[in-house]
Structure formats: structure tokens, C-alpha cells
């Protein structure tokens, strides 16, 4: 086993997701299923490719960090976990060809050094269309590409694209008086894959990755409600070693803005600004 590789444990990942990730029963279920299946398979036929979708601040980066730590103990600091941020690493449209070459070289080099490398692409919705198709050959069912096998690598895409579709379905459930936890993957996954494919600003617009069914799971992150924001405030207080003060919890949660205008159910920044708001209390 490589130095910072962590023996993958279903139970520890399950516990961590259940304890730390609020309001995301679908993401928890699919991520556990996907990773367990993949890590238990000694001979995967292709790398694992997950596409995480949802509104801002709903936990996509947070989950990626948890997953990375469960795969490589140093998490995002590991030499085998690589985070690409579209606006930072691939900002200019006229340099797409250069980015494609760099990306291929970077991924090839890193997978040669560690077969179970993890690559996280944040802000997929801000990625210029086509950039991601450069890595298509690595995600496909090939035994090797130029002498390198990519089959044990994991690719995670994060995107706000599809957040509107997810919210619409969550809202339909809410308006029909149905429980959020009753939303099933089959209510969302097909809508999501088609919606993302046809969304010019998804980073996966008309992408060969979807076309060729190279994305194994589309994982929806539901918009967070008032009660979830409160849970985030409590978690942050605990992380800071402070006693839980319910008055502050309520005040911070009430400072957030909620949508749609009529019902005000979902936090428009999820839990994203909770940490900074807590500083003021
Ligand atoms: N579902 C959640 N459960 C627990 N904490 C959460 C959840 N969602 C967000 N948080 C908290 O809020 C912070 C910001 O969330 P995160 O960066 O994961 O959002 P994101 O979905 O990646 O947003 P964006 O699309 O804007 O990048 C996290 O570090 C975490 O502390």
C-alpha cells in the first residue's frame, strides 16, 4: 500500500457521511454504493466517475473532501488527490487546446505514479465546453492508454448545473406534502443527465463523457432547508469547541436568505456563509 493510502472502509465513510452531511440522503446513499462497489472490485473495467450536482453550499466540496480523506489519509493535501478549479486553472477560452494538453499530461503523469489517484474538478459549470473531453480516453473502458491503466483512478466533477432541476423536484415534493427523504434517485438522475448534457454552461454540454455513458453516477445535492442550516451552525460551533447556544443558532439561521419568494424554504447559499456569519456572534 502506498504511504498515505488509506484502507477503504465502508463503515467509517458511512458513519462520517451520516454524522456530518446534513439533508443529503441521496448523495450519501449513492456515494457509499459507488465507492464500495468500486473499491471492492479488484479488477474495475474503467475508472470511477462521479458527477455531483446541486445548488451552492449544499455540500459538494465538503463531500469530496470526506471521500478524499477516506481514500488517502492526507485528503486534499495528498500527492494523490488533485483539485482543479475551472476559473483558476482553465480561465481563458482561447487556450482550450493548451489546457487539454496540460490536463492529459498531468493526469497521465499522476496515474503512472499512483493508479488510485483522485481527480476533483470544481466549478464544472464554468469550464469552457470541450476542455473535459480531453480526458475522455482515460475514462473509457480501455485496459491501457499508451501503457498506463486508468482503471483504478477516481474522477469527481462538481457543478451547480442541474441545481434548478433538483430544486424544482424537491419543491414539487414539498408542495405535495411529501417528505424530502422520499425523493428517490430515479426521480432525479435521468432528468439530471439529460439536463446537464443540454445545458451549455454545465462543462458537460454535448460532452462525449455523457454521450458514451462514461459518467457512472449523477449525484444530486438537494437544496438545504432552515433546519439544515441550523445543523450546520451547531456543527461549526462544535468544531470551534464552543458550547451550543440555541439563540445564536437561530439568529445565524435567520440571517440567511431563503427562496422561493413565496414559501422561503431553501437557503440560497446553502450552508456556505455559516462560518463567516458565526464570527459576528
Ligand atoms: N449538506 C451539508 N451538511 C453539512 N455541512 C454542509 C453541507 N453543505 C455545506 N456544508 C458546510 O458548508 C461549507 C460549504 O459547502 P461546500 O463548499 O461543500 O458547498 P458546495 O456545494 O461545494 O458549493 P459551491 O457549489 O458553491 O462550490 C462546507 O465546508 C460545510 O462546512
Tab-separated table of N, CA and C in Angstrom, residues 38-142:
chain	number	residue	atom	x	y	z
A	38	UNK	N	-16.825	0.029	-6.190
A	38	UNK	CA	-15.591	0.260	-6.948
A	38	UNK	C	-14.370	-0.265	-6.191
A	39	UNK	N	-14.286	0.071	-4.912
A	39	UNK	CA	-13.094	-0.324	-4.146
A	39	UNK	C	-13.062	-1.830	-3.873
A	40	UNK	N	-14.237	-2.465	-3.855
A	40	UNK	CA	-14.255	-3.914	-3.624
A	40	UNK	C	-13.972	-4.715	-4.893
A	41	UNK	N	-14.025	-4.015	-6.009
A	41	UNK	CA	-13.784	-4.692	-7.274
A	41	UNK	C	-12.287	-4.682	-7.573
A	42	UNK	N	-11.686	-5.859	-7.573
A	42	UNK	CA	-10.227	-5.927	-7.762
A	42	UNK	C	-9.827	-5.572	-9.189
A	43	UNK	N	-10.808	-5.712	-10.077
A	43	UNK	CA	-10.485	-5.515	-11.477
A	43	UNK	C	-11.513	-4.627	-12.182
A	44	UNK	N	-11.582	-3.345	-11.785
A	44	UNK	CA	-12.592	-2.487	-12.420
A	44	UNK	C	-12.305	-2.319	-13.914
A	45	UNK	N	-13.359	-2.170	-14.676
A	45	UNK	CA	-13.193	-2.106	-16.139
A	45	UNK	C	-12.949	-0.672	-16.611
A	46	UNK	N	-13.209	0.268	-15.746
A	46	UNK	CA	-12.976	1.672	-16.081
A	46	UNK	C	-12.808	2.442	-14.780
A	47	UNK	N	-12.254	3.660	-14.835
A	47	UNK	CA	-12.185	4.450	-13.601
A	47	UNK	C	-13.582	4.826	-13.121
A	48	UNK	N	-13.679	5.156	-11.845
A	48	UNK	CA	-14.984	5.578	-11.307
A	48	UNK	C	-15.167	7.068	-11.595
A	49	UNK	N	-16.304	7.416	-12.142
A	49	UNK	CA	-16.571	8.811	-12.491
A	49	UNK	C	-17.884	9.251	-11.862
A	50	UNK	N	-17.778	10.231	-10.973
A	50	UNK	CA	-18.968	10.725	-10.278
A	50	UNK	C	-19.205	12.173	-10.659
A	51	UNK	N	-20.450	12.531	-10.886
A	51	UNK	CA	-20.749	13.921	-11.209
A	51	UNK	C	-21.735	14.452	-10.160
A	52	UNK	N	-21.244	15.374	-9.342
A	52	UNK	CA	-22.054	15.887	-8.223
A	52	UNK	C	-22.706	17.211	-8.630
A	53	UNK	N	-24.007	17.293	-8.451
A	53	UNK	CA	-24.746	18.483	-8.893
A	53	UNK	C	-25.587	19.062	-7.776
A	54	UNK	N	-25.662	20.386	-7.754
A	54	UNK	CA	-26.584	20.997	-6.793
A	54	UNK	C	-26.271	22.453	-6.554
A	55	UNK	N	-27.190	23.058	-5.867
A	55	UNK	CA	-27.118	24.468	-5.513
A	55	UNK	C	-25.856	24.776	-4.708
A	56	UNK	N	-25.481	26.042	-4.656
A	56	UNK	CA	-24.292	26.463	-3.894
A	56	UNK	C	-24.421	26.092	-2.411
A	57	UNK	N	-23.312	25.718	-1.841
A	57	UNK	CA	-23.255	25.483	-0.398
A	57	UNK	C	-24.051	24.299	0.116
A	58	UNK	N	-24.287	23.314	-0.755
A	58	UNK	CA	-25.082	22.169	-0.309
A	58	UNK	C	-24.211	20.973	0.085
A	59	UNK	N	-22.888	21.105	-0.078
A	59	UNK	CA	-22.005	20.065	0.447
A	59	UNK	C	-21.160	19.317	-0.574
A	60	UNK	N	-21.097	19.809	-1.808
A	60	UNK	CA	-20.360	19.050	-2.837
A	60	UNK	C	-18.854	19.020	-2.552
A	61	UNK	N	-18.277	20.178	-2.260
A	61	UNK	CA	-16.847	20.205	-1.910
A	61	UNK	C	-16.583	19.480	-0.596
A	62	UNK	N	-17.506	19.668	0.317
A	62	UNK	CA	-17.401	19.049	1.640
A	62	UNK	C	-17.343	17.516	1.517
A	63	UNK	N	-18.229	16.966	0.704
A	63	UNK	CA	-18.251	15.515	0.497
A	63	UNK	C	-16.982	15.044	-0.215
A	64	UNK	N	-16.548	15.824	-1.192
A	64	UNK	CA	-15.343	15.419	-1.937
A	64	UNK	C	-14.159	15.319	-0.991
A	65	UNK	N	-14.122	16.253	-0.054
A	65	UNK	CA	-13.047	16.254	0.933
A	65	UNK	C	-13.137	15.000	1.819
A	66	UNK	N	-14.342	14.669	2.245
A	66	UNK	CA	-14.528	13.471	3.083
A	66	UNK	C	-14.133	12.217	2.297
A	67	UNK	N	-14.572	12.153	1.054
A	67	UNK	CA	-14.248	10.990	0.217
A	67	UNK	C	-12.726	10.900	0.033
A	68	UNK	N	-12.101	12.041	-0.277
A	68	UNK	CA	-10.648	12.052	-0.499
A	68	UNK	C	-9.916	11.557	0.755
A	69	UNK	N	-10.367	11.998	1.917
A	69	UNK	CA	-9.702	11.590	3.169
A	69	UNK	C	-9.883	10.104	3.450
A	70	UNK	N	-11.004	9.562	2.994
A	70	UNK	CA	-11.238	8.137	3.210
A	70	UNK	C	-10.461	7.280	2.215
A	71	UNK	N	-9.977	7.901	1.162
A	71	UNK	CA	-9.199	7.149	0.173
A	71	UNK	C	-7.699	7.330	0.385
A	72	UNK	N	-7.314	8.568	0.740
A	72	UNK	CA	-5.903	8.884	1.003
A	72	UNK	C	-5.894	9.715	2.279
A	73	UNK	N	-5.184	9.230	3.274
A	73	UNK	CA	-5.339	9.827	4.609
A	73	UNK	C	-5.067	11.334	4.664
A	74	UNK	N	-4.235	11.842	3.772
A	74	UNK	CA	-3.962	13.286	3.816
A	74	UNK	C	-5.006	14.094	3.057
A	75	UNK	N	-6.007	13.419	2.533
A	75	UNK	CA	-7.100	14.104	1.852
A	75	UNK	C	-6.610	15.005	0.739
A	76	UNK	N	-7.115	16.237	0.719
A	76	UNK	CA	-6.757	17.163	-0.361
A	76	UNK	C	-5.266	17.510	-0.362
A	77	UNK	N	-4.605	17.238	0.754
A	77	UNK	CA	-3.161	17.540	0.810
A	77	UNK	C	-2.321	16.374	0.278
A	78	UNK	N	-2.957	15.266	-0.008
A	78	UNK	CA	-2.222	14.108	-0.505
A	78	UNK	C	-1.673	14.390	-1.904
A	79	UNK	N	-0.537	13.784	-2.206
A	79	UNK	CA	0.016	13.923	-3.554
A	79	UNK	C	-0.814	13.166	-4.580
A	80	UNK	N	-1.740	12.361	-4.079
A	80	UNK	CA	-2.540	11.534	-4.987
A	80	UNK	C	-3.958	12.042	-5.152
A	81	UNK	N	-4.233	13.210	-4.575
A	81	UNK	CA	-5.551	13.836	-4.736
A	81	UNK	C	-5.320	15.190	-5.408
A	82	UNK	N	-5.986	15.425	-6.509
A	82	UNK	CA	-5.739	16.641	-7.292
A	82	UNK	C	-7.031	17.413	-7.500
A	83	UNK	N	-6.987	18.676	-7.147
A	83	UNK	CA	-8.184	19.511	-7.287
A	83	UNK	C	-7.954	20.529	-8.400
A	84	UNK	N	-8.836	20.529	-9.374
A	84	UNK	CA	-8.789	21.543	-10.433
A	84	UNK	C	-9.987	22.466	-10.258
A	85	UNK	N	-9.738	23.770	-10.328
A	85	UNK	CA	-10.829	24.728	-10.233
A	85	UNK	C	-10.882	25.475	-11.564
A	86	UNK	N	-12.014	25.396	-12.241
A	86	UNK	CA	-12.091	25.922	-13.617
A	86	UNK	C	-11.578	27.343	-13.749
A	87	UNK	N	-12.081	28.243	-12.906
A	87	UNK	CA	-11.725	29.657	-13.079
A	87	UNK	C	-10.262	29.919	-12.734
A	88	UNK	N	-9.664	29.018	-11.982
A	88	UNK	CA	-8.271	29.190	-11.588
A	88	UNK	C	-7.315	28.519	-12.581
A	89	UNK	N	-7.619	27.289	-12.934
A	89	UNK	CA	-6.696	26.510	-13.760
A	89	UNK	C	-6.964	26.608	-15.265
A	90	UNK	N	-8.215	26.898	-15.633
A	90	UNK	CA	-8.551	26.934	-17.071
A	90	UNK	C	-9.347	28.203	-17.400
A	91	UNK	N	-8.775	29.395	-17.116
A	91	UNK	CA	-9.611	30.596	-17.219
A	91	UNK	C	-9.910	31.092	-18.644
A	92	UNK	N	-8.985	30.870	-19.600
A	92	UNK	CA	-9.126	31.569	-20.885
A	92	UNK	C	-9.637	30.671	-22.008
A	93	UNK	N	-10.686	31.147	-22.638
A	93	UNK	CA	-11.321	30.340	-23.679
A	93	UNK	C	-10.366	30.055	-24.852
A	94	UNK	N	-9.497	31.026	-25.159
A	94	UNK	CA	-8.637	30.827	-26.337
A	94	UNK	C	-7.487	29.841	-26.059
A	95	UNK	N	-7.389	29.385	-24.829
A	95	UNK	CA	-6.290	28.445	-24.537
A	95	UNK	C	-6.763	27.013	-24.295
A	96	UNK	N	-7.952	26.727	-24.800
A	96	UNK	CA	-8.526	25.404	-24.561
A	96	UNK	C	-7.577	24.276	-24.982
A	97	UNK	N	-6.957	24.444	-26.133
A	97	UNK	CA	-6.074	23.382	-26.652
A	97	UNK	C	-4.906	23.143	-25.671
A	98	UNK	N	-4.357	24.246	-25.171
A	98	UNK	CA	-3.246	24.146	-24.216
A	98	UNK	C	-3.716	23.423	-22.941
A	99	UNK	N	-4.899	23.820	-22.451
A	99	UNK	CA	-5.427	23.186	-21.230
A	99	UNK	C	-5.633	21.692	-21.441
A	100	UNK	N	-6.131	21.351	-22.621
A	100	UNK	CA	-6.376	19.928	-22.895
A	100	UNK	C	-5.070	19.141	-22.845
A	101	UNK	N	-4.035	19.705	-23.467
A	101	UNK	CA	-2.726	19.023	-23.467
A	101	UNK	C	-2.170	18.917	-22.051
A	102	UNK	N	-2.274	20.020	-21.304
A	102	UNK	CA	-1.739	20.023	-19.929
A	102	UNK	C	-2.471	19.004	-19.056
A	103	UNK	N	-3.788	19.001	-19.221
A	103	UNK	CA	-4.626	18.097	-18.426
A	103	UNK	C	-4.274	16.636	-18.700
A	104	UNK	N	-4.130	16.332	-19.980
A	104	UNK	CA	-3.779	14.952	-20.337
A	104	UNK	C	-2.431	14.565	-19.738
A	105	UNK	N	-1.457	15.476	-19.877
A	105	UNK	CA	-0.111	15.193	-19.371
A	105	UNK	C	-0.126	15.039	-17.859
A	106	UNK	N	-0.860	15.910	-17.184
A	106	UNK	CA	-0.932	15.896	-15.723
A	106	UNK	C	-1.572	14.600	-15.225
A	107	UNK	N	-2.671	14.234	-15.856
A	107	UNK	CA	-3.375	13.027	-15.409
A	107	UNK	C	-2.543	11.780	-15.724
A	108	UNK	N	-1.970	11.754	-16.895
A	108	UNK	CA	-1.136	10.598	-17.269
A	108	UNK	C	0.013	10.441	-16.264
A	109	UNK	N	0.693	11.544	-15.977
A	109	UNK	CA	1.828	11.515	-15.050
A	109	UNK	C	1.414	11.044	-13.663
A	110	UNK	N	0.303	11.548	-13.192
A	110	UNK	CA	-0.109	11.210	-11.827
A	110	UNK	C	-0.660	9.799	-11.693
A	111	UNK	N	-1.362	9.343	-12.712
A	111	UNK	CA	-1.867	7.966	-12.636
A	111	UNK	C	-0.703	6.982	-12.799
A	112	UNK	N	0.310	7.366	-13.564
A	112	UNK	CA	1.504	6.499	-13.665
A	112	UNK	C	2.155	6.369	-12.293
A	113	UNK	N	2.147	7.447	-11.510
A	113	UNK	CA	2.773	7.421	-10.179
A	113	UNK	C	1.882	6.726	-9.153
A	114	UNK	N	0.586	6.881	-9.267
A	114	UNK	CA	-0.343	6.235	-8.322
A	114	UNK	C	-1.632	5.897	-9.059
A	115	UNK	N	-1.860	4.593	-9.221
A	115	UNK	CA	-3.025	4.149	-10.010
A	115	UNK	C	-4.335	4.631	-9.405
A	116	UNK	N	-4.368	4.730	-8.057
A	116	UNK	CA	-5.648	5.112	-7.436
A	116	UNK	C	-5.704	6.612	-7.138
A	117	UNK	N	-5.136	7.401	-8.020
A	117	UNK	CA	-5.213	8.856	-7.880
A	117	UNK	C	-6.666	9.308	-7.946
A	118	UNK	N	-6.920	10.435	-7.263
A	118	UNK	CA	-8.272	11.014	-7.273
A	118	UNK	C	-8.175	12.399	-7.910
A	119	UNK	N	-9.042	12.681	-8.872
A	119	UNK	CA	-9.052	13.985	-9.540
A	119	UNK	C	-10.416	14.635	-9.317
A	120	UNK	N	-10.387	15.831	-8.743
A	120	UNK	CA	-11.644	16.536	-8.475
A	120	UNK	C	-11.679	17.784	-9.360
A	121	UNK	N	-12.741	17.960	-10.094
A	121	UNK	CA	-12.899	19.143	-10.957
A	121	UNK	C	-14.023	19.993	-10.388
A	122	UNK	N	-13.650	21.126	-9.778
A	122	UNK	CA	-14.670	22.011	-9.202
A	122	UNK	C	-15.079	23.045	-10.246
A	123	UNK	N	-16.278	23.582	-10.072
A	123	UNK	CA	-16.821	24.627	-10.973
A	123	UNK	C	-16.922	24.136	-12.403
A	124	UNK	N	-17.376	22.919	-12.568
A	124	UNK	CA	-17.545	22.374	-13.926
A	124	UNK	C	-18.427	23.272	-14.786
A	125	UNK	N	-19.370	23.948	-14.128
A	125	UNK	CA	-20.294	24.802	-14.895
A	125	UNK	C	-19.585	26.022	-15.481
A	126	UNK	N	-18.378	26.286	-14.992
A	126	UNK	CA	-17.638	27.434	-15.543
A	126	UNK	C	-16.512	26.979	-16.486
A	127	UNK	N	-16.471	25.704	-16.738
A	127	UNK	CA	-15.423	25.165	-17.619
A	127	UNK	C	-15.841	25.363	-19.076
A	128	UNK	N	-14.910	25.797	-19.912
A	128	UNK	CA	-15.264	26.007	-21.316
A	128	UNK	C	-15.615	24.658	-21.945
A	129	UNK	N	-16.699	24.645	-22.721
A	129	UNK	CA	-17.126	23.373	-23.309
A	129	UNK	C	-15.974	22.730	-24.082
A	130	UNK	N	-15.838	21.443	-23.933
A	130	UNK	CA	-14.809	20.733	-24.707
A	130	UNK	C	-13.549	20.420	-23.922
A	131	UNK	N	-13.215	21.246	-22.935
A	131	UNK	CA	-11.963	21.011	-22.195
A	131	UNK	C	-11.966	19.593	-21.621
A	132	UNK	N	-13.088	19.244	-21.024
A	132	UNK	CA	-13.146	17.975	-20.303
A	132	UNK	C	-13.076	16.780	-21.248
A	133	UNK	N	-13.465	16.995	-22.503
A	133	UNK	CA	-13.424	15.871	-23.434
A	133	UNK	C	-11.994	15.381	-23.687
A	134	UNK	N	-11.013	16.206	-23.313
A	134	UNK	CA	-9.616	15.783	-23.468
A	134	UNK	C	-9.324	14.540	-22.631
A	135	UNK	N	-10.069	14.352	-21.555
A	135	UNK	CA	-9.747	13.205	-20.693
A	135	UNK	C	-10.641	11.989	-20.989
A	136	UNK	N	-11.464	12.147	-22.005
A	136	UNK	CA	-12.368	11.051	-22.364
A	136	UNK	C	-11.658	9.702	-22.529
A	137	UNK	N	-10.523	9.646	-23.248
A	137	UNK	CA	-9.881	8.334	-23.425
A	137	UNK	C	-9.506	7.682	-22.094
A	138	UNK	N	-9.209	8.505	-21.087
A	138	UNK	CA	-8.808	7.947	-19.788
A	138	UNK	C	-9.997	7.357	-19.036
A	139	UNK	N	-11.190	7.876	-19.357
A	139	UNK	CA	-12.373	7.442	-18.608
A	139	UNK	C	-13.055	6.243	-19.252
A	140	UNK	N	-12.583	5.868	-20.384
A	140	UNK	CA	-13.257	4.815	-21.148
A	140	UNK	C	-12.824	3.415	-20.693
A	141	UNK	N	-13.406	2.412	-21.346
A	141	UNK	CA	-13.186	1.022	-20.944
A	141	UNK	C	-11.906	0.425	-21.541
A	142	UNK	N	-10.839	1.181	-21.619
A	142	UNK	CA	-9.603	0.631	-22.193
A	142	UNK	C	-8.754	-0.001	-21.097
